[in-house]
Amino acid sequence: MPEKDQTPPASASAAGDGSAAEAPMFSRAAWARILPFITYILFILVADLLGRLGWNAHDLRWLYAVKISAVMLMLVIFRRHYTELRDARLGLGAAIAALVTGAVVLVLWVSLDADWMIIGSPDGFNPTTDGRIDWLMVAVRIFGAALVVPVMEELFWRSFLMRWIDNADFEKVEPAKISLKAFVVTTLLFGFEHNLWLAGIVAGAAFSILYVRHRTLWSPVLAHALTNGLLGVWIVTTGNWTYW
């Protein structure tokens, strides 16, 4: 008997190509990590726009509370997608390494502040009124910086982007197998997201190494949280509000 032609019909092939071409760039799991980050960035842009329109930075301070509330809401809405956060186990050695890393990053963050290491001239966040500190404002700022921002940023930078660069189906990428390209690109972008760009690159590299080495997002989240929390304490103690 003659062999059957195994070549798929042209119509079937075209349909297959069409469905592949129409596949979305980002999955639902990706958007669950992108949207909280975009929300955070949009509030920064809004504050900048209002400043250009004549609003005083002092009058915009409570916008931070609105921003953090909006990000928290997004994280709650998409919480079911954050499968990597369901297992909160972190070994003692990994936890100590994360805490030490967080402390070291803090020291470097406040040290890498030469003029050429800074982009722009940020106003910072000054919680004082007539020389007196508004402690509720300080509490909100430290809460957001230490407990909300680390989760939001690590979900975007480490969980999503660093793995997505290697594979659009990023949830299948094991942290330990992330490529050098993904590591470098993510670290550089994370760095230039901050005014202290060099300190940001150092921090991004440190948090990424923790993620790759410990293979759990809780490691960089813990380090990031400690850095931001201690930074807040240092800022209030020294009055260096521009670091906020």
mmCIF file of C-alpha atoms in Angstrom:
data_model
loop_
_atom_site.group_PDB
_atom_site.id
_atom_site.type_symbol
_atom_site.label_atom_id
_atom_site.label_comp_id
_atom_site.label_asym_id
_atom_site.label_seq_id
_atom_site.Cartn_x
_atom_site.Cartn_y
_atom_site.Cartn_z
ATOM 1 C CA MET A 1 0.000 0.000 0.000
ATOM 2 C CA PRO A 2 1.258 3.500 -0.754
ATOM 3 C CA GLU A 3 2.345 5.539 2.244
ATOM 4 C CA LYS A 4 -0.031 8.247 3.404
ATOM 5 C CA ASP A 5 1.089 11.812 3.037
ATOM 6 C CA GLN A 6 2.013 12.992 6.566
ATOM 7 C CA THR A 7 2.141 16.688 5.621
ATOM 8 C CA PRO A 8 -0.682 18.546 7.353
ATOM 9 C CA PRO A 9 -3.152 20.373 5.119
ATOM 10 C CA ALA A 10 -2.300 23.965 4.348
ATOM 11 C CA SER A 11 -5.458 25.149 6.083
ATOM 12 C CA ALA A 12 -4.609 23.269 9.269
ATOM 13 C CA SER A 13 -1.040 24.582 9.204
ATOM 14 C CA ALA A 14 -2.245 28.131 8.733
ATOM 15 C CA ALA A 15 -4.709 27.749 11.589
ATOM 16 C CA GLY A 16 -1.953 26.499 13.814
ATOM 17 C CA ASP A 17 0.312 29.391 12.911
ATOM 18 C CA GLY A 18 -2.530 31.841 13.425
ATOM 19 C CA SER A 19 -3.319 30.612 16.915
ATOM 20 C CA ALA A 20 0.344 30.802 17.856
ATOM 21 C CA ALA A 21 0.645 34.301 16.461
ATOM 22 C CA GLU A 22 -2.468 35.384 18.366
ATOM 23 C CA ALA A 23 -1.175 34.063 21.691
ATOM 24 C CA PRO A 24 -0.955 36.932 24.211
ATOM 25 C CA MET A 25 2.474 38.225 25.164
ATOM 26 C CA PHE A 26 1.615 38.092 28.874
ATOM 27 C CA SER A 27 -0.370 35.430 30.680
ATOM 28 C CA ARG A 28 -2.770 36.071 33.554
ATOM 29 C CA ALA A 29 -0.026 35.072 35.964
ATOM 30 C CA ALA A 30 2.240 37.659 34.347
ATOM 31 C CA TRP A 31 -0.355 40.434 34.571
ATOM 32 C CA ALA A 32 -0.889 39.571 38.233
ATOM 33 C CA ARG A 33 2.739 40.560 38.821
ATOM 34 C CA ILE A 34 2.852 43.450 36.339
ATOM 35 C CA LEU A 35 -0.244 45.406 37.388
ATOM 36 C CA PRO A 36 0.714 46.057 41.036
ATOM 37 C CA PHE A 37 4.087 47.348 39.820
ATOM 38 C CA ILE A 38 2.459 49.534 37.154
ATOM 39 C CA THR A 39 0.087 50.902 39.787
ATOM 40 C CA TYR A 40 3.063 51.914 41.914
ATOM 41 C CA ILE A 41 4.841 53.570 38.985
ATOM 42 C CA LEU A 42 1.703 55.421 37.877
ATOM 43 C CA PHE A 43 1.419 57.095 41.276
ATOM 44 C CA ILE A 44 5.042 58.227 40.984
ATOM 45 C CA LEU A 45 4.229 59.756 37.592
ATOM 46 C CA VAL A 46 1.089 61.405 38.985
ATOM 47 C CA ALA A 47 3.069 62.938 41.853
ATOM 48 C CA ASP A 48 5.675 64.195 39.388
ATOM 49 C CA LEU A 49 2.986 65.701 37.142
ATOM 50 C CA LEU A 50 1.267 67.420 40.065
ATOM 51 C CA GLY A 51 4.623 68.812 41.137
ATOM 52 C CA ARG A 52 5.172 70.253 37.663
ATOM 53 C CA LEU A 53 1.717 71.807 37.844
ATOM 54 C CA GLY A 54 2.685 73.691 40.959
ATOM 55 C CA TRP A 55 1.736 71.387 43.801
ATOM 56 C CA ASN A 56 4.089 71.521 46.756
ATOM 57 C CA ALA A 57 5.824 68.270 47.724
ATOM 58 C CA HIS A 58 4.675 68.917 51.283
ATOM 59 C CA ASP A 59 1.035 68.809 50.155
ATOM 60 C CA LEU A 60 1.514 65.566 48.235
ATOM 61 C CA ARG A 61 2.894 63.522 51.118
ATOM 62 C CA TRP A 62 -0.324 61.635 51.827
ATOM 63 C CA LEU A 63 -0.417 60.482 48.208
ATOM 64 C CA TYR A 64 2.026 57.799 49.376
ATOM 65 C CA ALA A 65 -0.656 56.286 51.615
ATOM 66 C CA VAL A 66 -3.049 56.171 48.666
ATOM 67 C CA LYS A 67 -0.356 54.594 46.486
ATOM 68 C CA ILE A 68 0.453 51.882 49.003
ATOM 69 C CA SER A 69 -3.239 51.170 49.567
ATOM 70 C CA ALA A 70 -3.764 50.784 45.825
ATOM 71 C CA VAL A 71 -0.806 48.413 45.509
ATOM 72 C CA MET A 72 -2.013 46.372 48.483
ATOM 73 C CA LEU A 73 -5.446 46.108 46.878
ATOM 74 C CA MET A 74 -3.890 44.810 43.662
ATOM 75 C CA LEU A 75 -1.837 42.245 45.572
ATOM 76 C CA VAL A 76 -4.943 41.033 47.388
ATOM 77 C CA ILE A 77 -6.961 40.804 44.176
ATOM 78 C CA PHE A 78 -4.284 38.683 42.463
ATOM 79 C CA ARG A 79 -3.123 36.749 45.529
ATOM 80 C CA ARG A 80 -4.230 33.387 44.106
ATOM 81 C CA HIS A 81 -1.686 33.739 41.306
ATOM 82 C CA TYR A 82 1.288 34.063 43.659
ATOM 83 C CA THR A 83 1.920 30.359 43.995
ATOM 84 C CA GLU A 84 5.568 30.911 44.997
ATOM 85 C CA LEU A 85 4.470 32.744 48.136
ATOM 86 C CA ARG A 86 2.268 29.953 49.456
ATOM 87 C CA ASP A 87 5.212 28.039 50.850
ATOM 88 C CA ALA A 88 6.715 30.378 53.428
ATOM 89 C CA ARG A 89 9.384 27.929 54.557
ATOM 90 C CA LEU A 90 12.875 29.384 54.592
ATOM 91 C CA GLY A 91 15.714 27.484 56.222
ATOM 92 C CA LEU A 92 17.623 29.068 59.072
ATOM 93 C CA GLY A 93 20.806 29.379 57.025
ATOM 94 C CA ALA A 94 18.952 30.975 54.108
ATOM 95 C CA ALA A 95 17.122 33.351 56.446
ATOM 96 C CA ILE A 96 20.378 34.462 58.076
ATOM 97 C CA ALA A 97 21.983 34.947 54.648
ATOM 98 C CA ALA A 98 19.013 37.053 53.541
ATOM 99 C CA LEU A 99 19.141 39.209 56.688
ATOM 100 C CA VAL A 100 22.885 39.743 56.392
ATOM 101 C CA THR A 101 22.477 40.621 52.715
ATOM 102 C CA GLY A 102 19.737 43.096 53.561
ATOM 103 C CA ALA A 103 21.938 44.806 56.148
ATOM 104 C CA VAL A 104 24.912 44.989 53.765
ATOM 105 C CA VAL A 105 22.735 46.427 51.008
ATOM 106 C CA LEU A 106 21.567 49.115 53.438
ATOM 107 C CA VAL A 107 25.156 50.144 54.227
ATOM 108 C CA LEU A 108 26.000 50.299 50.520
ATOM 109 C CA TRP A 109 22.777 52.144 49.730
ATOM 110 C CA VAL A 110 23.621 55.077 51.991
ATOM 111 C CA SER A 111 27.277 55.015 50.909
ATOM 112 C CA LEU A 112 26.962 54.939 47.114
ATOM 113 C CA ASP A 113 25.703 58.505 46.895
ATOM 114 C CA ALA A 114 28.307 60.452 44.924
ATOM 115 C CA ASP A 115 26.878 62.922 42.411
ATOM 116 C CA TRP A 116 27.589 60.660 39.439
ATOM 117 C CA MET A 117 25.761 57.798 41.166
ATOM 118 C CA ILE A 118 22.493 59.746 41.320
ATOM 119 C CA ILE A 119 19.879 60.355 38.625
ATOM 120 C CA GLY A 120 17.991 63.602 39.060
ATOM 121 C CA SER A 121 17.449 65.474 42.301
ATOM 122 C CA PRO A 122 14.553 63.897 44.204
ATOM 123 C CA ASP A 123 12.640 65.932 46.782
ATOM 124 C CA GLY A 124 12.357 62.903 49.009
ATOM 125 C CA PHE A 125 9.608 62.409 51.572
ATOM 126 C CA ASN A 126 9.749 64.831 54.480
ATOM 127 C CA PRO A 127 7.240 63.918 57.227
ATOM 128 C CA THR A 128 7.900 67.042 59.293
ATOM 129 C CA THR A 129 5.588 69.994 59.763
ATOM 130 C CA ASP A 130 6.951 73.135 61.408
ATOM 131 C CA GLY A 131 9.965 71.114 62.481
ATOM 132 C CA ARG A 132 7.903 68.376 64.136
ATOM 133 C CA ILE A 133 7.780 64.816 62.811
ATOM 134 C CA ASP A 134 4.366 63.410 61.938
ATOM 135 C CA TRP A 135 4.832 59.898 63.330
ATOM 136 C CA LEU A 136 1.691 58.532 61.689
ATOM 137 C CA MET A 137 3.121 59.582 58.343
ATOM 138 C CA VAL A 138 6.435 57.941 59.242
ATOM 139 C CA ALA A 139 4.660 54.728 60.257
ATOM 140 C CA VAL A 140 2.751 54.610 56.963
ATOM 141 C CA ARG A 141 5.937 55.234 54.990
ATOM 142 C CA ILE A 142 7.954 52.539 56.754
ATOM 143 C CA PHE A 143 5.035 50.083 56.602
ATOM 144 C CA GLY A 144 4.745 50.552 52.861
ATOM 145 C CA ALA A 145 8.475 50.485 52.213
ATOM 146 C CA ALA A 146 9.218 47.460 54.400
ATOM 147 C CA LEU A 147 6.124 45.277 53.991
ATOM 148 C CA VAL A 148 4.380 46.157 50.734
ATOM 149 C CA VAL A 149 7.073 47.330 48.310
ATOM 150 C CA PRO A 150 9.386 44.296 48.775
ATOM 151 C CA VAL A 151 6.586 41.856 47.948
ATOM 152 C CA MET A 152 5.377 43.916 44.978
ATOM 153 C CA GLU A 153 8.860 44.489 43.538
ATOM 154 C CA GLU A 154 10.145 40.953 44.045
ATOM 155 C CA LEU A 155 7.039 39.532 42.402
ATOM 156 C CA PHE A 156 7.665 41.756 39.394
ATOM 157 C CA TRP A 157 11.470 41.804 39.065
ATOM 158 C CA ARG A 158 12.491 38.368 40.276
ATOM 159 C CA SER A 159 9.413 36.127 40.018
ATOM 160 C CA PHE A 160 8.170 37.505 36.702
ATOM 161 C CA LEU A 161 10.644 39.517 34.623
ATOM 162 C CA MET A 162 13.851 37.624 35.333
ATOM 163 C CA ARG A 163 12.191 34.328 34.408
ATOM 164 C CA TRP A 164 10.053 35.735 31.579
ATOM 165 C CA ILE A 165 13.176 36.891 29.739
ATOM 166 C CA ASP A 166 14.132 33.220 29.486
ATOM 167 C CA ASN A 167 10.671 31.822 28.796
ATOM 168 C CA ALA A 168 7.276 33.464 28.210
ATOM 169 C CA ASP A 169 5.828 30.634 30.278
ATOM 170 C CA PHE A 170 7.909 31.988 33.167
ATOM 171 C CA GLU A 171 6.339 29.888 35.920
ATOM 172 C CA LYS A 172 8.088 26.835 34.476
ATOM 173 C CA VAL A 173 11.546 28.407 34.888
ATOM 174 C CA GLU A 174 13.375 27.218 37.986
ATOM 175 C CA PRO A 175 15.166 30.085 39.779
ATOM 176 C CA ALA A 176 18.414 28.111 39.845
ATOM 177 C CA LYS A 177 18.357 27.833 36.030
ATOM 178 C CA ILE A 178 17.924 31.514 35.224
ATOM 179 C CA SER A 179 20.308 32.622 32.476
ATOM 180 C CA LEU A 180 23.083 35.168 32.856
ATOM 181 C CA LYS A 181 21.324 37.368 30.297
ATOM 182 C CA ALA A 182 18.137 37.471 32.373
ATOM 183 C CA PHE A 183 20.143 38.135 35.530
ATOM 184 C CA VAL A 184 22.078 41.054 34.028
ATOM 185 C CA VAL A 185 19.137 42.688 32.232
ATOM 186 C CA THR A 186 16.908 42.533 35.298
ATOM 187 C CA THR A 187 19.638 43.824 37.588
ATOM 188 C CA LEU A 188 20.377 46.822 35.355
ATOM 189 C CA LEU A 189 16.717 47.722 34.926
ATOM 190 C CA PHE A 190 16.123 47.414 38.660
ATOM 191 C CA GLY A 191 19.070 49.691 39.291
ATOM 192 C CA PHE A 192 17.967 52.444 36.930
ATOM 193 C CA GLU A 193 14.475 52.348 38.399
ATOM 194 C CA HIS A 194 16.005 54.164 41.382
ATOM 195 C CA ASN A 195 17.550 57.606 41.711
ATOM 196 C CA LEU A 196 20.585 55.972 43.330
ATOM 197 C CA TRP A 197 21.180 53.878 40.241
ATOM 198 C CA LEU A 198 24.464 52.261 41.273
ATOM 199 C CA ALA A 199 23.129 51.356 44.700
ATOM 200 C CA GLY A 200 20.072 49.997 42.919
ATOM 201 C CA ILE A 201 22.198 47.787 40.691
ATOM 202 C CA VAL A 202 24.070 46.434 43.721
ATOM 203 C CA ALA A 203 20.787 45.774 45.522
ATOM 204 C CA GLY A 204 19.251 44.153 42.444
ATOM 205 C CA ALA A 205 22.239 41.844 42.026
ATOM 206 C CA ALA A 206 22.191 40.885 45.701
ATOM 207 C CA PHE A 207 18.466 40.106 45.757
ATOM 208 C CA SER A 208 18.723 38.163 42.488
ATOM 209 C CA ILE A 209 21.575 36.046 43.827
ATOM 210 C CA LEU A 210 19.482 35.178 46.865
ATOM 211 C CA TYR A 211 16.590 34.140 44.622
ATOM 212 C CA VAL A 212 18.766 31.976 42.383
ATOM 213 C CA ARG A 213 20.675 30.419 45.253
ATOM 214 C CA HIS A 214 17.820 29.724 47.672
ATOM 215 C CA ARG A 215 15.200 29.074 44.968
ATOM 216 C CA THR A 216 12.443 30.795 46.928
ATOM 217 C CA LEU A 217 11.117 34.326 46.540
ATOM 218 C CA TRP A 218 10.888 34.703 50.306
ATOM 219 C CA SER A 219 14.665 35.060 50.517
ATOM 220 C CA PRO A 220 14.937 38.293 48.477
ATOM 221 C CA VAL A 221 11.653 39.524 49.973
ATOM 222 C CA LEU A 222 13.129 39.180 53.470
ATOM 223 C CA ALA A 223 16.384 40.901 52.499
ATOM 224 C CA HIS A 224 14.523 43.658 50.654
ATOM 225 C CA ALA A 225 12.201 44.207 53.608
ATOM 226 C CA LEU A 226 15.086 44.506 56.061
ATOM 227 C CA THR A 227 16.936 46.960 53.809
ATOM 228 C CA ASN A 228 13.885 49.177 53.401
ATOM 229 C CA GLY A 229 12.885 48.954 57.042
ATOM 230 C CA LEU A 230 16.327 49.818 58.388
ATOM 231 C CA LEU A 231 16.676 52.548 55.771
ATOM 232 C CA GLY A 232 13.511 54.124 57.111
ATOM 233 C CA VAL A 233 14.868 54.066 60.651
ATOM 234 C CA TRP A 234 18.168 55.559 59.465
ATOM 235 C CA ILE A 235 16.377 58.316 57.537
ATOM 236 C CA VAL A 236 14.226 59.328 60.505
ATOM 237 C CA THR A 237 17.244 59.240 62.825
ATOM 238 C CA THR A 238 19.499 61.315 60.576
ATOM 239 C CA GLY A 239 16.896 63.494 58.846
ATOM 240 C CA ASN A 240 18.203 62.605 55.388
ATOM 241 C CA TRP A 241 14.742 62.801 53.823
ATOM 242 C CA THR A 242 16.007 62.749 50.227
ATOM 243 C CA TYR A 243 16.738 59.017 50.616
ATOM 244 C CA TRP A 244 12.963 58.507 50.769
#
